[in-house]
Amino acid sequence: MNPFRRVLAAAGVLTVLAAGGCGLVSATAEPVATEGAGLDLTGAVTVDESLRALLPQSARDRGFIRLVTDSSYAPMEYFAADGRTIIGFEPDLAAALGAVLGIRLEMRFGDFASALDEVSKGTYDGVLSSMTDTADREKKVDFVNYFATGSSILVQRGNPKRITGMAGLCGYSVAAELGTVQEEMLRAGQAKCGARPMTLVVGRTGADAVLQLRTGRATALLLDFPPATALVTDPLTNAYYELASSEQYRPGIYGIGVAKDNTALRDALRAALDRLIKTGTYGELLQRWSLTSGAVAEATVNAGD
């Protein structure tokens, strides 16, 4: 992809986030285009027929794999300025995986909270949406692990309430996205607040959760480190937000979630990811999106806690 075009796309979506994020939300379940097909990868990505043969016959006959995502989580996955094209590290990764497997990986917008249930029902073949691999989630799907990170506390610029850690969230309204590990962490934290209760404000999407902080409905926002860092470093949004501290809470590992009875797809994706890691293409994609700190050394399955 033309780097200048990427910057323009990122600028468009972050402007919407700064203004509240409402323009990012769409109810469509139709396929949404990604820009991955235009990637100019340094490491040549060619079809590996032996890995393609691992794919379920139904996927090969259909010609594409459907992955559900909540596209409001820059720089991982988000809508470009056209409001339709999904860009980010994960769409780029999906395109590279597809190039290895000789099949198109489609990113389809959907609700994060219901994504695993939809995969289990067969509505989608998998979920690729910055989803942390946890023991509870592994009861529903298998995960092909591809990125490691933790959670950060985001506050308004100036940190008016002087929040420095999780304990400091007691007594305030704190936002999180529905169905995330951050929501789970905050609900557990509520029980420790005693006489200074914490009010949890839940957004349906990542953009909705950011909106709560931007408008002052929440004093803080708990979200993954990459999108938190993007908001505090991008010139279009850094005047509004800052990190409460440099600490990352509850480190975990992201995974592509695949139905437990779809072991063929799981194994094909793991093998394709392993090839991308070994050839350096994976590292290049991380570098393009300033995400090298989250690199994994090998492709694993169900490596979460």
JSON list of C-alpha atoms in Angstrom, two decimals, residues 2-180:
[
{"chain": "A", "resi": 2, "resn": "ASN", "atom": "CA", "xyz": [1.16, 3.52, -0.69]},
{"chain": "A", "resi": 3, "resn": "PRO", "atom": "CA", "xyz": [2.39, 4.84, 2.72]},
{"chain": "A", "resi": 4, "resn": "PHE", "atom": "CA", "xyz": [0.91, 8.27, 2.02]},
{"chain": "A", "resi": 5, "resn": "ARG", "atom": "CA", "xyz": [-2.49, 6.70, 1.35]},
{"chain": "A", "resi": 6, "resn": "ARG", "atom": "CA", "xyz": [-2.22, 4.81, 4.65]},
{"chain": "A", "resi": 7, "resn": "VAL", "atom": "CA", "xyz": [-1.51, 8.03, 6.56]},
{"chain": "A", "resi": 8, "resn": "LEU", "atom": "CA", "xyz": [-4.53, 9.72, 5.00]},
{"chain": "A", "resi": 9, "resn": "ALA", "atom": "CA", "xyz": [-6.77, 6.81, 5.90]},
{"chain": "A", "resi": 10, "resn": "ALA", "atom": "CA", "xyz": [-5.54, 6.78, 9.48]},
{"chain": "A", "resi": 11, "resn": "ALA", "atom": "CA", "xyz": [-6.03, 10.53, 9.75]},
{"chain": "A", "resi": 12, "resn": "GLY", "atom": "CA", "xyz": [-9.62, 10.21, 8.62]},
{"chain": "A", "resi": 13, "resn": "VAL", "atom": "CA", "xyz": [-10.58, 7.55, 11.13]},
{"chain": "A", "resi": 14, "resn": "LEU", "atom": "CA", "xyz": [-8.77, 9.16, 14.07]},
{"chain": "A", "resi": 15, "resn": "THR", "atom": "CA", "xyz": [-10.52, 12.45, 13.36]},
{"chain": "A", "resi": 16, "resn": "VAL", "atom": "CA", "xyz": [-13.82, 10.62, 13.77]},
{"chain": "A", "resi": 17, "resn": "LEU", "atom": "CA", "xyz": [-12.60, 9.02, 17.00]},
{"chain": "A", "resi": 18, "resn": "ALA", "atom": "CA", "xyz": [-11.64, 12.41, 18.39]},
{"chain": "A", "resi": 19, "resn": "ALA", "atom": "CA", "xyz": [-15.09, 13.73, 17.57]},
{"chain": "A", "resi": 20, "resn": "GLY", "atom": "CA", "xyz": [-16.85, 10.85, 19.25]},
{"chain": "A", "resi": 21, "resn": "GLY", "atom": "CA", "xyz": [-16.56, 7.80, 17.05]},
{"chain": "A", "resi": 22, "resn": "CYS", "atom": "CA", "xyz": [-20.19, 7.59, 15.96]},
{"chain": "A", "resi": 23, "resn": "GLY", "atom": "CA", "xyz": [-19.29, 7.54, 12.29]},
{"chain": "A", "resi": 24, "resn": "LEU", "atom": "CA", "xyz": [-17.44, 4.27, 12.70]},
{"chain": "A", "resi": 25, "resn": "VAL", "atom": "CA", "xyz": [-20.43, 2.14, 13.63]},
{"chain": "A", "resi": 26, "resn": "SER", "atom": "CA", "xyz": [-22.26, 0.14, 10.98]},
{"chain": "A", "resi": 27, "resn": "ALA", "atom": "CA", "xyz": [-24.75, -2.67, 11.37]},
{"chain": "A", "resi": 28, "resn": "THR", "atom": "CA", "xyz": [-23.96, -4.34, 8.08]},
{"chain": "A", "resi": 29, "resn": "ALA", "atom": "CA", "xyz": [-22.91, -7.97, 8.06]},
{"chain": "A", "resi": 30, "resn": "GLU", "atom": "CA", "xyz": [-21.91, -7.80, 4.41]},
{"chain": "A", "resi": 31, "resn": "PRO", "atom": "CA", "xyz": [-18.29, -8.38, 3.37]},
{"chain": "A", "resi": 32, "resn": "VAL", "atom": "CA", "xyz": [-16.15, -5.29, 3.86]},
{"chain": "A", "resi": 33, "resn": "ALA", "atom": "CA", "xyz": [-13.17, -4.72, 1.63]},
{"chain": "A", "resi": 34, "resn": "THR", "atom": "CA", "xyz": [-9.62, -4.66, 2.98]},
{"chain": "A", "resi": 35, "resn": "GLU", "atom": "CA", "xyz": [-6.62, -3.02, 1.39]},
{"chain": "A", "resi": 36, "resn": "GLY", "atom": "CA", "xyz": [-4.50, -6.10, 1.94]},
{"chain": "A", "resi": 37, "resn": "ALA", "atom": "CA", "xyz": [-4.66, -7.13, -1.70]},
{"chain": "A", "resi": 38, "resn": "GLY", "atom": "CA", "xyz": [-2.47, -4.16, -2.56]},
{"chain": "A", "resi": 39, "resn": "LEU", "atom": "CA", "xyz": [0.25, -4.90, -0.04]},
{"chain": "A", "resi": 40, "resn": "ASP", "atom": "CA", "xyz": [3.77, -4.60, -1.38]},
{"chain": "A", "resi": 41, "resn": "LEU", "atom": "CA", "xyz": [5.48, -7.00, 0.98]},
{"chain": "A", "resi": 42, "resn": "THR", "atom": "CA", "xyz": [9.26, -7.02, 1.21]},
{"chain": "A", "resi": 43, "resn": "GLY", "atom": "CA", "xyz": [9.31, -10.76, 1.79]},
{"chain": "A", "resi": 44, "resn": "ALA", "atom": "CA", "xyz": [7.73, -12.43, -1.23]},
{"chain": "A", "resi": 45, "resn": "VAL", "atom": "CA", "xyz": [4.47, -14.13, -0.28]},
{"chain": "A", "resi": 46, "resn": "THR", "atom": "CA", "xyz": [3.56, -16.96, -2.58]},
{"chain": "A", "resi": 47, "resn": "VAL", "atom": "CA", "xyz": [0.99, -19.71, -2.36]},
{"chain": "A", "resi": 48, "resn": "ASP", "atom": "CA", "xyz": [2.17, -22.81, -0.53]},
{"chain": "A", "resi": 49, "resn": "GLU", "atom": "CA", "xyz": [0.16, -25.63, -2.09]},
{"chain": "A", "resi": 50, "resn": "SER", "atom": "CA", "xyz": [0.96, -27.99, 0.78]},
{"chain": "A", "resi": 51, "resn": "LEU", "atom": "CA", "xyz": [-0.59, -25.52, 3.23]},
{"chain": "A", "resi": 52, "resn": "ARG", "atom": "CA", "xyz": [-3.52, -24.78, 0.93]},
{"chain": "A", "resi": 53, "resn": "ALA", "atom": "CA", "xyz": [-4.24, -28.51, 0.96]},
{"chain": "A", "resi": 54, "resn": "LEU", "atom": "CA", "xyz": [-4.77, -28.28, 4.73]},
{"chain": "A", "resi": 55, "resn": "LEU", "atom": "CA", "xyz": [-7.80, -26.01, 4.27]},
{"chain": "A", "resi": 56, "resn": "PRO", "atom": "CA", "xyz": [-11.28, -27.49, 4.59]},
{"chain": "A", "resi": 57, "resn": "GLN", "atom": "CA", "xyz": [-12.60, -28.52, 1.18]},
{"chain": "A", "resi": 58, "resn": "SER", "atom": "CA", "xyz": [-15.66, -26.33, 1.75]},
{"chain": "A", "resi": 59, "resn": "ALA", "atom": "CA", "xyz": [-13.46, -23.23, 2.09]},
{"chain": "A", "resi": 60, "resn": "ARG", "atom": "CA", "xyz": [-11.46, -24.08, -1.03]},
{"chain": "A", "resi": 61, "resn": "ASP", "atom": "CA", "xyz": [-14.65, -24.63, -3.01]},
{"chain": "A", "resi": 62, "resn": "ARG", "atom": "CA", "xyz": [-16.10, -21.33, -1.79]},
{"chain": "A", "resi": 63, "resn": "GLY", "atom": "CA", "xyz": [-12.90, -19.41, -2.45]},
{"chain": "A", "resi": 64, "resn": "PHE", "atom": "CA", "xyz": [-12.87, -17.30, 0.69]},
{"chain": "A", "resi": 65, "resn": "ILE", "atom": "CA", "xyz": [-12.80, -17.42, 4.50]},
{"chain": "A", "resi": 66, "resn": "ARG", "atom": "CA", "xyz": [-15.09, -15.15, 6.55]},
{"chain": "A", "resi": 67, "resn": "LEU", "atom": "CA", "xyz": [-13.55, -13.45, 9.59]},
{"chain": "A", "resi": 68, "resn": "VAL", "atom": "CA", "xyz": [-15.67, -11.26, 11.85]},
{"chain": "A", "resi": 69, "resn": "THR", "atom": "CA", "xyz": [-14.13, -8.11, 13.38]},
{"chain": "A", "resi": 70, "resn": "ASP", "atom": "CA", "xyz": [-15.14, -4.99, 15.28]},
{"chain": "A", "resi": 71, "resn": "SER", "atom": "CA", "xyz": [-13.44, -2.39, 13.09]},
{"chain": "A", "resi": 72, "resn": "SER", "atom": "CA", "xyz": [-13.07, 0.38, 15.66]},
{"chain": "A", "resi": 73, "resn": "TYR", "atom": "CA", "xyz": [-9.71, -0.45, 17.21]},
{"chain": "A", "resi": 74, "resn": "ALA", "atom": "CA", "xyz": [-6.92, 1.45, 15.45]},
{"chain": "A", "resi": 75, "resn": "PRO", "atom": "CA", "xyz": [-4.21, 0.51, 14.67]},
{"chain": "A", "resi": 76, "resn": "MET", "atom": "CA", "xyz": [-5.31, -3.13, 14.83]},
{"chain": "A", "resi": 77, "resn": "GLU", "atom": "CA", "xyz": [-8.45, -2.88, 12.65]},
{"chain": "A", "resi": 78, "resn": "TYR", "atom": "CA", "xyz": [-10.54, 0.15, 11.73]},
{"chain": "A", "resi": 79, "resn": "PHE", "atom": "CA", "xyz": [-12.43, 1.80, 8.91]},
{"chain": "A", "resi": 80, "resn": "ALA", "atom": "CA", "xyz": [-10.53, 4.03, 6.50]},
{"chain": "A", "resi": 81, "resn": "ALA", "atom": "CA", "xyz": [-11.78, 7.48, 5.55]},
{"chain": "A", "resi": 82, "resn": "ASP", "atom": "CA", "xyz": [-14.21, 5.97, 3.04]},
{"chain": "A", "resi": 83, "resn": "GLY", "atom": "CA", "xyz": [-16.17, 4.40, 5.91]},
{"chain": "A", "resi": 84, "resn": "ARG", "atom": "CA", "xyz": [-16.09, 0.98, 4.25]},
{"chain": "A", "resi": 85, "resn": "THR", "atom": "CA", "xyz": [-12.54, -0.24, 3.75]},
{"chain": "A", "resi": 86, "resn": "ILE", "atom": "CA", "xyz": [-11.06, -1.99, 6.79]},
{"chain": "A", "resi": 87, "resn": "ILE", "atom": "CA", "xyz": [-7.38, -1.24, 7.33]},
{"chain": "A", "resi": 88, "resn": "GLY", "atom": "CA", "xyz": [-4.87, -1.94, 10.07]},
{"chain": "A", "resi": 89, "resn": "PHE", "atom": "CA", "xyz": [-2.38, -4.55, 11.16]},
{"chain": "A", "resi": 90, "resn": "GLU", "atom": "CA", "xyz": [-4.90, -7.37, 11.35]},
{"chain": "A", "resi": 91, "resn": "PRO", "atom": "CA", "xyz": [-6.40, -6.83, 7.87]},
{"chain": "A", "resi": 92, "resn": "ASP", "atom": "CA", "xyz": [-2.83, -6.77, 6.53]},
{"chain": "A", "resi": 93, "resn": "LEU", "atom": "CA", "xyz": [-2.09, -9.99, 8.41]},
{"chain": "A", "resi": 94, "resn": "ALA", "atom": "CA", "xyz": [-5.26, -11.58, 7.03]},
{"chain": "A", "resi": 95, "resn": "ALA", "atom": "CA", "xyz": [-4.21, -10.63, 3.49]},
{"chain": "A", "resi": 96, "resn": "ALA", "atom": "CA", "xyz": [-0.77, -12.13, 4.01]},
{"chain": "A", "resi": 97, "resn": "LEU", "atom": "CA", "xyz": [-2.23, -15.34, 5.43]},
{"chain": "A", "resi": 98, "resn": "GLY", "atom": "CA", "xyz": [-4.54, -15.54, 2.44]},
{"chain": "A", "resi": 99, "resn": "ALA", "atom": "CA", "xyz": [-1.62, -15.05, 0.07]},
{"chain": "A", "resi": 100, "resn": "VAL", "atom": "CA", "xyz": [0.16, -18.04, 1.62]},
{"chain": "A", "resi": 101, "resn": "LEU", "atom": "CA", "xyz": [-2.98, -20.21, 1.55]},
{"chain": "A", "resi": 102, "resn": "GLY", "atom": "CA", "xyz": [-4.14, -19.12, -1.88]},
{"chain": "A", "resi": 103, "resn": "ILE", "atom": "CA", "xyz": [-7.53, -17.99, -0.63]},
{"chain": "A", "resi": 104, "resn": "ARG", "atom": "CA", "xyz": [-9.22, -14.67, 0.15]},
{"chain": "A", "resi": 105, "resn": "LEU", "atom": "CA", "xyz": [-9.70, -13.82, 3.83]},
{"chain": "A", "resi": 106, "resn": "GLU", "atom": "CA", "xyz": [-12.67, -11.46, 4.15]},
{"chain": "A", "resi": 107, "resn": "MET", "atom": "CA", "xyz": [-13.00, -9.17, 7.17]},
{"chain": "A", "resi": 108, "resn": "ARG", "atom": "CA", "xyz": [-16.67, -8.69, 8.06]},
{"chain": "A", "resi": 109, "resn": "PHE", "atom": "CA", "xyz": [-17.85, -6.12, 10.57]},
{"chain": "A", "resi": 110, "resn": "GLY", "atom": "CA", "xyz": [-19.77, -7.48, 13.57]},
{"chain": "A", "resi": 111, "resn": "ASP", "atom": "CA", "xyz": [-20.25, -7.19, 17.32]},
{"chain": "A", "resi": 112, "resn": "PHE", "atom": "CA", "xyz": [-17.24, -8.19, 19.39]},
{"chain": "A", "resi": 113, "resn": "ALA", "atom": "CA", "xyz": [-19.34, -9.50, 22.27]},
{"chain": "A", "resi": 114, "resn": "SER", "atom": "CA", "xyz": [-21.22, -12.02, 20.11]},
{"chain": "A", "resi": 115, "resn": "ALA", "atom": "CA", "xyz": [-18.36, -12.90, 17.75]},
{"chain": "A", "resi": 116, "resn": "LEU", "atom": "CA", "xyz": [-17.48, -16.26, 19.30]},
{"chain": "A", "resi": 117, "resn": "ASP", "atom": "CA", "xyz": [-21.09, -17.40, 19.35]},
{"chain": "A", "resi": 118, "resn": "GLU", "atom": "CA", "xyz": [-21.43, -16.48, 15.67]},
{"chain": "A", "resi": 119, "resn": "VAL", "atom": "CA", "xyz": [-18.28, -18.45, 14.85]},
{"chain": "A", "resi": 120, "resn": "SER", "atom": "CA", "xyz": [-19.57, -21.45, 16.79]},
{"chain": "A", "resi": 121, "resn": "LYS", "atom": "CA", "xyz": [-22.86, -21.27, 14.84]},
{"chain": "A", "resi": 122, "resn": "GLY", "atom": "CA", "xyz": [-21.03, -21.12, 11.52]},
{"chain": "A", "resi": 123, "resn": "THR", "atom": "CA", "xyz": [-22.04, -17.57, 10.57]},
{"chain": "A", "resi": 124, "resn": "TYR", "atom": "CA", "xyz": [-18.32, -16.82, 10.24]},
{"chain": "A", "resi": 125, "resn": "ASP", "atom": "CA", "xyz": [-15.31, -19.08, 9.84]},
{"chain": "A", "resi": 126, "resn": "GLY", "atom": "CA", "xyz": [-13.36, -17.22, 12.50]},
{"chain": "A", "resi": 127, "resn": "VAL", "atom": "CA", "xyz": [-12.86, -14.03, 14.48]},
{"chain": "A", "resi": 128, "resn": "LEU", "atom": "CA", "xyz": [-9.87, -11.71, 13.95]},
{"chain": "A", "resi": 129, "resn": "SER", "atom": "CA", "xyz": [-10.52, -8.76, 16.22]},
{"chain": "A", "resi": 130, "resn": "SER", "atom": "CA", "xyz": [-7.74, -8.19, 18.80]},
{"chain": "A", "resi": 131, "resn": "MET", "atom": "CA", "xyz": [-9.31, -10.93, 20.91]},
{"chain": "A", "resi": 132, "resn": "THR", "atom": "CA", "xyz": [-7.32, -12.10, 23.90]},
{"chain": "A", "resi": 133, "resn": "ASP", "atom": "CA", "xyz": [-7.01, -15.86, 24.21]},
{"chain": "A", "resi": 134, "resn": "THR", "atom": "CA", "xyz": [-8.40, -16.88, 27.62]},
{"chain": "A", "resi": 135, "resn": "ALA", "atom": "CA", "xyz": [-9.31, -20.19, 29.23]},
{"chain": "A", "resi": 136, "resn": "ASP", "atom": "CA", "xyz": [-13.01, -19.31, 29.18]},
{"chain": "A", "resi": 137, "resn": "ARG", "atom": "CA", "xyz": [-12.95, -18.38, 25.50]},
{"chain": "A", "resi": 138, "resn": "GLU", "atom": "CA", "xyz": [-11.09, -21.58, 24.67]},
{"chain": "A", "resi": 139, "resn": "LYS", "atom": "CA", "xyz": [-14.19, -23.46, 25.78]},
{"chain": "A", "resi": 140, "resn": "LYS", "atom": "CA", "xyz": [-15.93, -22.07, 22.68]},
{"chain": "A", "resi": 141, "resn": "VAL", "atom": "CA", "xyz": [-13.16, -21.85, 20.07]},
{"chain": "A", "resi": 142, "resn": "ASP", "atom": "CA", "xyz": [-9.54, -22.69, 19.37]},
{"chain": "A", "resi": 143, "resn": "PHE", "atom": "CA", "xyz": [-7.12, -19.79, 18.99]},
{"chain": "A", "resi": 144, "resn": "VAL", "atom": "CA", "xyz": [-4.21, -19.36, 16.60]},
{"chain": "A", "resi": 145, "resn": "ASN", "atom": "CA", "xyz": [-2.02, -16.94, 18.55]},
{"chain": "A", "resi": 146, "resn": "TYR", "atom": "CA", "xyz": [-0.30, -14.04, 16.77]},
{"chain": "A", "resi": 147, "resn": "PHE", "atom": "CA", "xyz": [0.28, -11.03, 19.09]},
{"chain": "A", "resi": 148, "resn": "ALA", "atom": "CA", "xyz": [1.07, -10.31, 22.76]},
{"chain": "A", "resi": 149, "resn": "THR", "atom": "CA", "xyz": [-0.01, -7.25, 24.73]},
{"chain": "A", "resi": 150, "resn": "GLY", "atom": "CA", "xyz": [-1.64, -5.99, 27.92]},
{"chain": "A", "resi": 151, "resn": "SER", "atom": "CA", "xyz": [-4.23, -3.41, 28.99]},
{"chain": "A", "resi": 152, "resn": "SER", "atom": "CA", "xyz": [-3.67, 0.30, 29.66]},
{"chain": "A", "resi": 153, "resn": "ILE", "atom": "CA", "xyz": [-5.59, 2.99, 31.52]},
{"chain": "A", "resi": 154, "resn": "LEU", "atom": "CA", "xyz": [-6.42, 5.98, 29.31]},
{"chain": "A", "resi": 155, "resn": "VAL", "atom": "CA", "xyz": [-7.48, 9.31, 30.83]},
{"chain": "A", "resi": 156, "resn": "GLN", "atom": "CA", "xyz": [-8.20, 12.78, 29.55]},
{"chain": "A", "resi": 157, "resn": "ARG", "atom": "CA", "xyz": [-5.17, 14.96, 28.82]},
{"chain": "A", "resi": 158, "resn": "GLY", "atom": "CA", "xyz": [-3.88, 16.42, 32.08]},
{"chain": "A", "resi": 159, "resn": "ASN", "atom": "CA", "xyz": [-5.20, 13.48, 34.10]},
{"chain": "A", "resi": 160, "resn": "PRO", "atom": "CA", "xyz": [-7.47, 15.73, 36.21]},
{"chain": "A", "resi": 161, "resn": "LYS", "atom": "CA", "xyz": [-8.26, 13.00, 38.76]},
{"chain": "A", "resi": 162, "resn": "ARG", "atom": "CA", "xyz": [-4.58, 11.97, 39.10]},
{"chain": "A", "resi": 163, "resn": "ILE", "atom": "CA", "xyz": [-5.25, 8.32, 38.40]},
{"chain": "A", "resi": 164, "resn": "THR", "atom": "CA", "xyz": [-2.07, 6.24, 38.39]},
{"chain": "A", "resi": 165, "resn": "GLY", "atom": "CA", "xyz": [-3.25, 2.63, 38.60]},
{"chain": "A", "resi": 166, "resn": "MET", "atom": "CA", "xyz": [-6.16, 0.22, 38.84]},
{"chain": "A", "resi": 167, "resn": "ALA", "atom": "CA", "xyz": [-6.81, 0.98, 42.52]},
{"chain": "A", "resi": 168, "resn": "GLY", "atom": "CA", "xyz": [-7.26, 4.65, 41.63]},
{"chain": "A", "resi": 169, "resn": "LEU", "atom": "CA", "xyz": [-10.30, 3.84, 39.49]},
{"chain": "A", "resi": 170, "resn": "CYS", "atom": "CA", "xyz": [-12.48, 3.34, 42.57]},
{"chain": "A", "resi": 171, "resn": "GLY", "atom": "CA", "xyz": [-14.97, 6.16, 43.00]},
{"chain": "A", "resi": 172, "resn": "TYR", "atom": "CA", "xyz": [-15.12, 7.00, 39.29]},
{"chain": "A", "resi": 173, "resn": "SER", "atom": "CA", "xyz": [-16.93, 6.03, 36.10]},
{"chain": "A", "resi": 174, "resn": "VAL", "atom": "CA", "xyz": [-14.71, 3.84, 33.94]},
{"chain": "A", "resi": 175, "resn": "ALA", "atom": "CA", "xyz": [-15.39, 2.78, 30.36]},
{"chain": "A", "resi": 176, "resn": "ALA", "atom": "CA", "xyz": [-14.67, -0.48, 28.52]},
{"chain": "A", "resi": 177, "resn": "GLU", "atom": "CA", "xyz": [-15.91, -2.27, 25.42]},
{"chain": "A", "resi": 178, "resn": "LEU", "atom": "CA", "xyz": [-18.61, -4.89, 25.87]},
{"chain": "A", "resi": 179, "resn": "GLY", "atom": "CA", "xyz": [-17.38, -8.47, 26.09]},
{"chain": "A", "resi": 180, "resn": "THR", "atom": "CA", "xyz": [-13.68, -7.63, 26.45]}
]
